[in-house]
Amino acid sequence: MSISLDGIILKGIGGFYYVETPAGIYACKARGLFRKTRITPLPGDRVRVAVTHEGDREAYIEEIYARKSLLVRPPCANVDRMFIVASAGTPEAVPLLIDKMTAVCEKKGIDPVILVSKSDLADPEPLVAAYQKCGFTAFAVSAQTGEGLGRLKDLIKEHLCAFAGQSGVGKSSILNFLLPDVAAQVGELSQRLDRGKHTTRHVELFSYAGGLIADTPGYGDLSIERFEPVYKEELEGCFREFAPYVGRCRFAGCSHDKEPGCAVKEAVAAEEIPASRYESYLAMLYEVKDLKEWERSE
Ligand code: GDP
Ligand code: ZN
C-alpha cells in the first residue's frame, strides 16, 4: 500500500519532477495519465503524489490539481504575483513593455507589482506615482542600498512569485540579494553541468520567506509579453484604471480610439488616466485589432 501526499512541483529535469511535500522533497515520475489528458506537469503545479520507494524518496504523480494561472513562457503554473521590474536609471523604462506585462498579468489573474529599480541612481518617483495612480502596488527598490527589499520580502510570503522585466533592470541582482545561497548553488551547478542555452531554460522554484520564487534562467531577456497575447476584446479589462469609465462611452462597444464621446479619452484628458497608459492601450489595440480567429494562438 502506498501513501499519498500533496505537494508542489519545484522543477522538472530528466523525466523527474521534484515535488515538495510536508514530508520533504520526492523525485516523481508522471505516469501515463498525463499523456491521455495532454497536460504536462509544470513547475508550480499542485499535485498529489503516491510514494513508491520511501527510502529513495521516490513517488509518482497521481493527480494535477486545477491551475489558478498558467504561463506558457516561461512555463510555470500557479504564479499568483508577478514583480515587474523597470529601472529608474538605465536601461530607460519603456512604458509599453511594462503595460504589456501588467496586461498579461491581469488577463491571467496574476497580481502585478511594479518595482522601480536602481533607485540609488535616479528618481523612481514619477514611475512609482503613475502606477500607484492606476491602482497598482508600486515602489522603489535598489539592490545597491537595499531600499524596498524588506517590503518586497513581505509581498513574497504565501505567494508563488516571478520576476519579469527588460534585461539589465536588475532582476538577477535582486534575486541574488534575496537568495544568496541559491545564487551560489545555481552558479556552481551551471558550471558543473556546463549547461548550454537550451538546458538552462528550466524554471525552478525556490522557497523564500514563506513563499516561492520562480527562477527563470534563460528567460532573462524573453519577457512574458512577447508570448502571451492579449486580444482586442480582453484589452480594456486589462487596464484596471479604465474600469470606472468603461461602459460610459457614447457608443456601446467603444474601442476608446477614434469614437466621439469616449469616457476613457475624457478621463485621459482630465489626467485621471495617465497618458502613457492610454498610449500603451492604443499601441496594443493596433497590434491586435485586425487579427483573425485563425491567427490566434489559443
Ligand atoms: P537583469 O538583467 O535584470 O538580471 O539585471 P542585473 O541584475 O544583471 O543588473 C544589470 C546591471 O545593473 C548590473 O551591472 C548590476 O550591477 C546593475 N544593478 C542592478 N541593480 C542595481 C541597483 O539597484 N543599483 C545600481 N546602481 N546598479 C544596479
Ligand atoms: Zn470609449
Short mmCIF file of C-alpha atoms and ligand atoms in Angstrom, two decimals:
data_model
loop_
_atom_site.label_atom_id
_atom_site.label_comp_id
_atom_site.label_asym_id
_atom_site.label_seq_id
_atom_site.Cartn_x
_atom_site.Cartn_y
_atom_site.Cartn_z
CA MET A 1 0.00 0.00 0.00
CA SER A 2 1.35 3.41 -0.91
CA ILE A 3 0.71 6.66 0.86
CA SER A 4 -0.44 9.79 -0.92
CA LEU A 5 0.84 13.28 -0.25
CA ASP A 6 0.00 16.71 -1.60
CA GLY A 7 2.82 18.89 -2.80
CA ILE A 8 4.07 21.37 -5.35
CA ILE A 9 6.41 20.74 -8.27
CA LEU A 10 9.62 22.70 -7.81
CA LYS A 11 11.24 21.67 -11.07
CA GLY A 12 11.23 19.02 -13.75
CA ILE A 13 14.52 17.64 -15.02
CA GLY A 14 15.38 14.49 -16.95
CA GLY A 15 11.93 12.94 -16.67
CA PHE A 16 11.68 13.53 -12.91
CA TYR A 17 9.56 16.09 -11.16
CA TYR A 18 10.84 17.27 -7.82
CA VAL A 19 7.84 17.69 -5.57
CA GLU A 20 7.97 19.48 -2.23
CA THR A 21 5.59 17.92 0.28
CA PRO A 22 5.14 18.35 4.04
CA ALA A 23 7.31 15.21 4.33
CA GLY A 24 10.16 16.58 2.21
CA ILE A 25 11.08 16.51 -1.47
CA TYR A 26 10.32 13.48 -3.62
CA ALA A 27 11.60 12.69 -7.11
CA CYS A 28 8.49 11.75 -9.06
CA LYS A 29 7.65 10.20 -12.38
CA ALA A 30 4.47 11.16 -14.14
CA ARG A 31 2.59 8.05 -15.19
CA GLY A 32 0.70 7.62 -18.47
CA LEU A 33 -2.26 9.53 -17.08
CA PHE A 34 -0.96 12.84 -18.35
CA ARG A 35 -0.31 11.68 -21.86
CA LYS A 36 -4.01 10.95 -22.13
CA THR A 37 -5.16 14.27 -20.72
CA ARG A 38 -2.33 16.05 -22.59
CA ILE A 39 -1.47 18.06 -19.53
CA THR A 40 2.26 18.26 -18.94
CA PRO A 41 3.17 18.73 -15.30
CA LEU A 42 4.87 22.09 -14.76
CA PRO A 43 6.80 23.79 -12.01
CA GLY A 44 4.22 25.35 -9.72
CA ASP A 45 1.67 22.61 -10.26
CA ARG A 46 -0.04 21.45 -7.11
CA VAL A 47 -0.14 17.68 -7.23
CA ARG A 48 -0.96 14.54 -5.31
CA VAL A 49 1.83 12.00 -5.29
CA ALA A 50 1.88 8.35 -4.30
CA VAL A 51 5.09 7.33 -2.56
CA THR A 52 6.58 4.19 -4.11
CA HIS A 53 10.04 3.93 -2.53
CA GLU A 54 10.13 5.80 0.74
CA GLY A 55 13.81 5.01 1.30
CA ASP A 56 14.78 6.50 -2.06
CA ARG A 57 12.22 9.27 -1.73
CA GLU A 58 10.61 8.28 -4.99
CA ALA A 59 6.99 8.71 -5.89
CA TYR A 60 4.75 9.19 -8.86
CA ILE A 61 2.32 11.94 -9.66
CA GLU A 62 -1.27 10.74 -9.39
CA GLU A 63 -3.13 13.93 -10.00
CA ILE A 64 -2.54 17.55 -11.03
CA TYR A 65 -4.91 19.94 -9.28
CA ALA A 66 -6.69 22.64 -11.25
CA ARG A 67 -4.37 25.51 -12.16
CA LYS A 68 -5.07 29.04 -10.99
CA SER A 69 -2.84 30.51 -13.67
CA LEU A 70 -0.61 29.32 -16.46
CA LEU A 71 2.37 30.99 -18.06
CA VAL A 72 3.50 29.46 -21.31
CA ARG A 73 6.92 31.11 -21.50
CA PRO A 74 8.47 30.70 -19.09
CA PRO A 75 6.44 27.56 -18.44
CA CYS A 76 5.11 27.78 -14.92
CA ALA A 77 1.76 27.10 -13.28
CA ASN A 78 0.06 28.96 -10.44
CA VAL A 79 2.20 32.09 -10.37
CA ASP A 80 0.00 34.47 -8.41
CA ARG A 81 2.23 37.50 -8.08
CA MET A 82 4.49 38.99 -10.75
CA PHE A 83 7.15 41.52 -9.89
CA ILE A 84 7.54 43.70 -12.95
CA VAL A 85 10.88 45.42 -12.71
CA ALA A 86 11.57 48.69 -14.51
CA SER A 87 14.65 50.81 -13.95
CA ALA A 88 14.66 54.39 -12.72
CA GLY A 89 18.07 54.72 -14.38
CA THR A 90 19.39 52.63 -17.26
CA PRO A 91 18.07 50.84 -19.22
CA GLU A 92 15.42 53.52 -19.53
CA ALA A 93 11.96 52.25 -18.66
CA VAL A 94 9.71 51.54 -21.65
CA PRO A 95 6.12 52.12 -20.54
CA LEU A 96 4.71 49.99 -23.36
CA LEU A 97 6.71 46.98 -22.16
CA ILE A 98 5.60 47.47 -18.57
CA ASP A 99 2.00 47.86 -19.67
CA LYS A 100 2.09 44.75 -21.83
CA MET A 101 3.28 42.83 -18.81
CA THR A 102 0.65 44.28 -16.48
CA ALA A 103 -1.99 43.44 -19.09
CA VAL A 104 -0.83 39.83 -19.38
CA CYS A 105 -0.96 39.55 -15.61
CA GLU A 106 -4.48 40.98 -15.46
CA LYS A 107 -5.60 38.56 -18.14
CA LYS A 108 -4.18 35.63 -16.24
CA GLY A 109 -5.33 36.60 -12.79
CA ILE A 110 -1.78 37.27 -11.58
CA ASP A 111 -1.25 40.24 -9.26
CA PRO A 112 1.27 42.60 -10.88
CA VAL A 113 3.55 44.57 -8.57
CA ILE A 114 5.73 47.28 -10.11
CA LEU A 115 9.27 47.57 -8.78
CA VAL A 116 11.14 50.66 -9.90
CA SER A 117 14.73 49.54 -9.58
CA LYS A 118 18.08 51.30 -9.20
CA SER A 119 16.52 53.99 -7.04
CA ASP A 120 20.06 54.87 -5.95
CA LEU A 121 20.82 56.08 -9.48
CA ALA A 122 17.78 58.16 -10.44
CA ASP A 123 14.47 59.37 -9.08
CA PRO A 124 11.98 56.48 -9.09
CA GLU A 125 9.03 58.68 -8.06
CA PRO A 126 7.47 59.61 -11.42
CA LEU A 127 7.10 55.95 -12.44
CA VAL A 128 6.05 54.84 -8.97
CA ALA A 129 3.40 57.57 -8.80
CA ALA A 130 2.00 56.82 -12.27
CA TYR A 131 1.44 53.15 -11.44
CA GLN A 132 0.11 53.82 -7.96
CA LYS A 133 -2.41 56.19 -9.51
CA CYS A 134 -3.64 53.30 -11.63
CA GLY A 135 -4.18 51.18 -8.54
CA PHE A 136 -1.08 49.03 -8.64
CA THR A 137 1.25 48.28 -5.78
CA ALA A 138 4.38 50.11 -6.95
CA PHE A 139 7.51 51.11 -5.08
CA ALA A 140 11.21 51.84 -5.42
CA VAL A 141 13.87 49.20 -4.89
CA SER A 142 17.63 49.16 -5.02
CA ALA A 143 19.90 46.15 -4.92
CA GLN A 144 22.64 48.64 -4.11
CA THR A 145 21.18 50.24 -0.96
CA GLY A 146 18.56 47.61 -0.11
CA GLU A 147 15.73 50.14 -0.40
CA GLY A 148 12.33 48.47 -0.74
CA LEU A 149 13.65 44.92 -0.39
CA GLY A 150 12.03 44.42 3.03
CA ARG A 151 8.68 45.31 1.54
CA LEU A 152 9.37 43.03 -1.40
CA LYS A 153 10.10 40.19 1.01
CA ASP A 154 6.75 40.76 2.75
CA LEU A 155 4.96 40.53 -0.59
CA ILE A 156 6.51 37.16 -1.37
CA LYS A 157 5.06 35.46 1.70
CA GLU A 158 2.41 32.86 0.87
CA HIS A 159 2.70 33.57 -2.84
CA LEU A 160 4.24 31.94 -5.85
CA CYS A 161 6.14 34.84 -7.36
CA ALA A 162 8.07 35.51 -10.53
CA PHE A 163 10.13 38.41 -11.83
CA ALA A 164 9.80 39.95 -15.26
CA GLY A 165 11.35 42.94 -16.97
CA GLN A 166 13.83 44.02 -19.58
CA SER A 167 17.33 42.69 -19.48
CA GLY A 168 19.60 44.83 -17.30
CA VAL A 169 16.94 46.25 -14.96
CA GLY A 170 18.39 44.35 -12.00
CA LYS A 171 16.31 41.17 -11.68
CA SER A 172 19.30 38.94 -11.01
CA SER A 173 20.76 41.44 -8.57
CA ILE A 174 17.51 41.44 -6.60
CA LEU A 175 17.31 37.64 -6.67
CA ASN A 176 20.93 37.34 -5.60
CA PHE A 177 20.25 39.70 -2.74
CA LEU A 178 17.23 37.65 -1.65
CA LEU A 179 18.71 34.23 -2.30
CA PRO A 180 22.48 34.40 -1.97
CA ASP A 181 22.80 30.68 -1.24
CA VAL A 182 20.69 29.71 -4.17
CA ALA A 183 22.52 32.07 -6.47
CA ALA A 184 25.79 30.40 -5.48
CA GLN A 185 24.28 26.94 -5.98
CA VAL A 186 22.86 27.77 -9.36
CA GLY A 187 26.20 29.20 -10.45
CA GLU A 188 28.04 26.08 -9.32
CA LEU A 189 25.56 23.72 -10.87
CA SER A 190 25.65 25.52 -14.19
CA GLN A 191 29.43 25.26 -14.26
CA ARG A 192 29.47 21.64 -13.22
CA LEU A 193 26.96 20.55 -15.82
CA ASP A 194 28.28 23.02 -18.36
CA ARG A 195 24.71 23.65 -19.26
CA GLY A 196 24.15 25.22 -22.64
CA LYS A 197 21.46 27.68 -23.56
CA HIS A 198 18.76 25.08 -24.07
CA THR A 199 19.14 23.17 -20.88
CA THR A 200 19.21 26.26 -18.70
CA ARG A 201 15.62 27.00 -19.62
CA HIS A 202 14.21 25.12 -16.69
CA VAL A 203 12.06 27.07 -14.36
CA GLU A 204 12.89 26.21 -10.79
CA LEU A 205 11.02 27.28 -7.69
CA PHE A 206 12.87 28.28 -4.54
CA SER A 207 11.37 28.63 -1.10
CA TYR A 208 11.82 32.07 0.31
CA ALA A 209 10.25 33.97 3.19
CA GLY A 210 7.24 31.68 3.40
CA GLY A 211 6.61 31.85 -0.34
CA LEU A 212 8.13 30.57 -3.55
CA ILE A 213 10.15 32.39 -6.18
CA ALA A 214 10.29 31.13 -9.73
CA ASP A 215 13.79 31.40 -11.10
CA THR A 216 13.62 31.59 -14.85
CA PRO A 217 17.16 31.22 -16.18
CA GLY A 218 17.46 31.67 -19.90
CA TYR A 219 14.40 33.87 -19.93
CA GLY A 220 16.25 36.97 -18.82
CA ASP A 221 15.51 38.89 -21.96
CA LEU A 222 12.47 36.93 -23.11
CA SER A 223 9.75 38.86 -21.43
CA ILE A 224 6.32 37.37 -20.94
CA GLU A 225 4.59 40.00 -23.03
CA ARG A 226 6.06 38.59 -26.20
CA PHE A 227 4.44 35.22 -25.71
CA GLU A 228 1.16 35.79 -24.00
CA PRO A 229 -1.19 37.63 -26.33
CA VAL A 230 -3.96 39.86 -25.06
CA TYR A 231 -6.81 40.05 -27.57
CA LYS A 232 -8.91 43.03 -28.56
CA GLU A 233 -11.99 42.19 -26.52
CA GLU A 234 -9.85 41.50 -23.43
CA LEU A 235 -7.79 44.64 -23.66
CA GLU A 236 -9.89 47.28 -21.87
CA GLY A 237 -10.36 44.84 -18.99
CA CYS A 238 -6.59 44.54 -18.67
CA PHE A 239 -6.19 48.25 -17.86
CA ARG A 240 -7.62 48.40 -14.35
CA GLU A 241 -7.75 52.21 -14.23
CA PHE A 242 -10.19 52.19 -17.17
CA ALA A 243 -12.79 50.34 -15.11
CA PRO A 244 -14.69 53.38 -13.76
CA TYR A 245 -15.17 54.65 -17.35
CA VAL A 246 -15.81 51.51 -19.35
CA GLY A 247 -19.49 51.31 -20.28
CA ARG A 248 -19.90 55.09 -20.05
CA CYS A 249 -18.85 55.89 -23.59
CA ARG A 250 -21.46 57.21 -26.04
CA PHE A 251 -21.23 54.11 -28.21
CA ALA A 252 -21.64 50.58 -26.98
CA GLY A 253 -18.54 48.57 -27.90
CA CYS A 254 -16.42 51.72 -27.99
CA SER A 255 -12.80 50.79 -28.59
CA HIS A 256 -11.67 54.06 -26.95
CA ASP A 257 -9.82 55.02 -30.10
CA LYS A 258 -11.43 57.46 -32.53
CA GLU A 259 -15.04 57.28 -31.34
CA PRO A 260 -16.63 60.54 -30.16
CA GLY A 261 -17.96 60.78 -26.63
CA CYS A 262 -15.43 58.31 -25.24
CA ALA A 263 -15.37 58.34 -21.45
CA VAL A 264 -11.90 56.80 -21.37
CA LYS A 265 -10.44 59.53 -23.58
CA GLU A 266 -12.15 62.16 -21.44
CA ALA A 267 -10.51 60.61 -18.38
CA VAL A 268 -7.13 60.80 -20.12
CA ALA A 269 -7.73 64.47 -20.98
CA ALA A 270 -8.65 65.10 -17.34
CA GLU A 271 -5.44 63.29 -16.27
CA GLU A 272 -7.44 60.71 -14.36
CA ILE A 273 -5.76 58.07 -16.50
CA PRO A 274 -2.02 58.58 -17.19
CA ALA A 275 -1.46 59.46 -20.86
CA SER A 276 1.33 56.88 -21.17
CA ARG A 277 -1.06 54.11 -20.13
CA TYR A 278 -3.58 55.18 -22.73
CA GLU A 279 -0.83 55.30 -25.37
CA SER A 280 0.12 51.75 -24.45
CA TYR A 281 -3.51 50.70 -24.70
CA LEU A 282 -3.75 52.17 -28.22
CA ALA A 283 -0.46 50.60 -29.31
CA MET A 284 -1.66 47.22 -28.07
CA LEU A 285 -5.05 47.70 -29.70
CA TYR A 286 -3.43 48.39 -33.07
CA GLU A 287 -1.27 45.31 -32.73
CA VAL A 288 -4.25 43.00 -32.28
CA LYS A 289 -7.28 44.70 -33.77
CA ASP A 290 -7.04 43.09 -37.19
CA LEU A 291 -6.05 39.62 -36.00
CA LYS A 292 -8.22 36.90 -37.49
CA GLU A 293 -9.51 33.99 -35.44
CA TRP A 294 -7.05 31.63 -37.10
CA GLU A 295 -4.12 33.89 -36.34
CA ARG A 296 -4.73 33.46 -32.66
CA SER A 297 -2.57 31.04 -30.79
CA GLU A 298 -5.12 29.94 -28.25
P1 GDP B 1 18.90 41.64 -15.07
O1 GDP B 1 19.35 41.50 -16.49
O2 GDP B 1 17.55 42.24 -14.98
O3 GDP B 1 19.01 40.39 -14.29
O4 GDP B 1 19.89 42.74 -14.40
P2 GDP B 1 21.18 42.52 -13.48
O5 GDP B 1 20.78 42.15 -12.12
O6 GDP B 1 22.13 41.64 -14.19
O7 GDP B 1 21.75 44.01 -13.42
C1 GDP B 1 22.23 44.69 -14.56
C2 GDP B 1 23.29 45.72 -14.12
O8 GDP B 1 22.71 46.70 -13.27
C3 GDP B 1 24.42 45.11 -13.32
O9 GDP B 1 25.61 45.75 -13.72
C4 GDP B 1 24.09 45.43 -11.88
O10 GDP B 1 25.22 45.54 -11.07
C5 GDP B 1 23.38 46.76 -12.02
N1 GDP B 1 22.38 46.94 -10.96
C6 GDP B 1 21.38 46.09 -10.62
N2 GDP B 1 20.63 46.58 -9.62
C7 GDP B 1 21.17 47.79 -9.32
C8 GDP B 1 20.83 48.80 -8.35
O11 GDP B 1 19.89 48.71 -7.57
N3 GDP B 1 21.63 49.93 -8.35
C9 GDP B 1 22.66 50.09 -9.19
N4 GDP B 1 23.37 51.21 -9.11
N5 GDP B 1 23.00 49.16 -10.11
C10 GDP B 1 22.28 48.02 -10.16
ZN ZN B 2 -14.59 54.73 -25.18
#
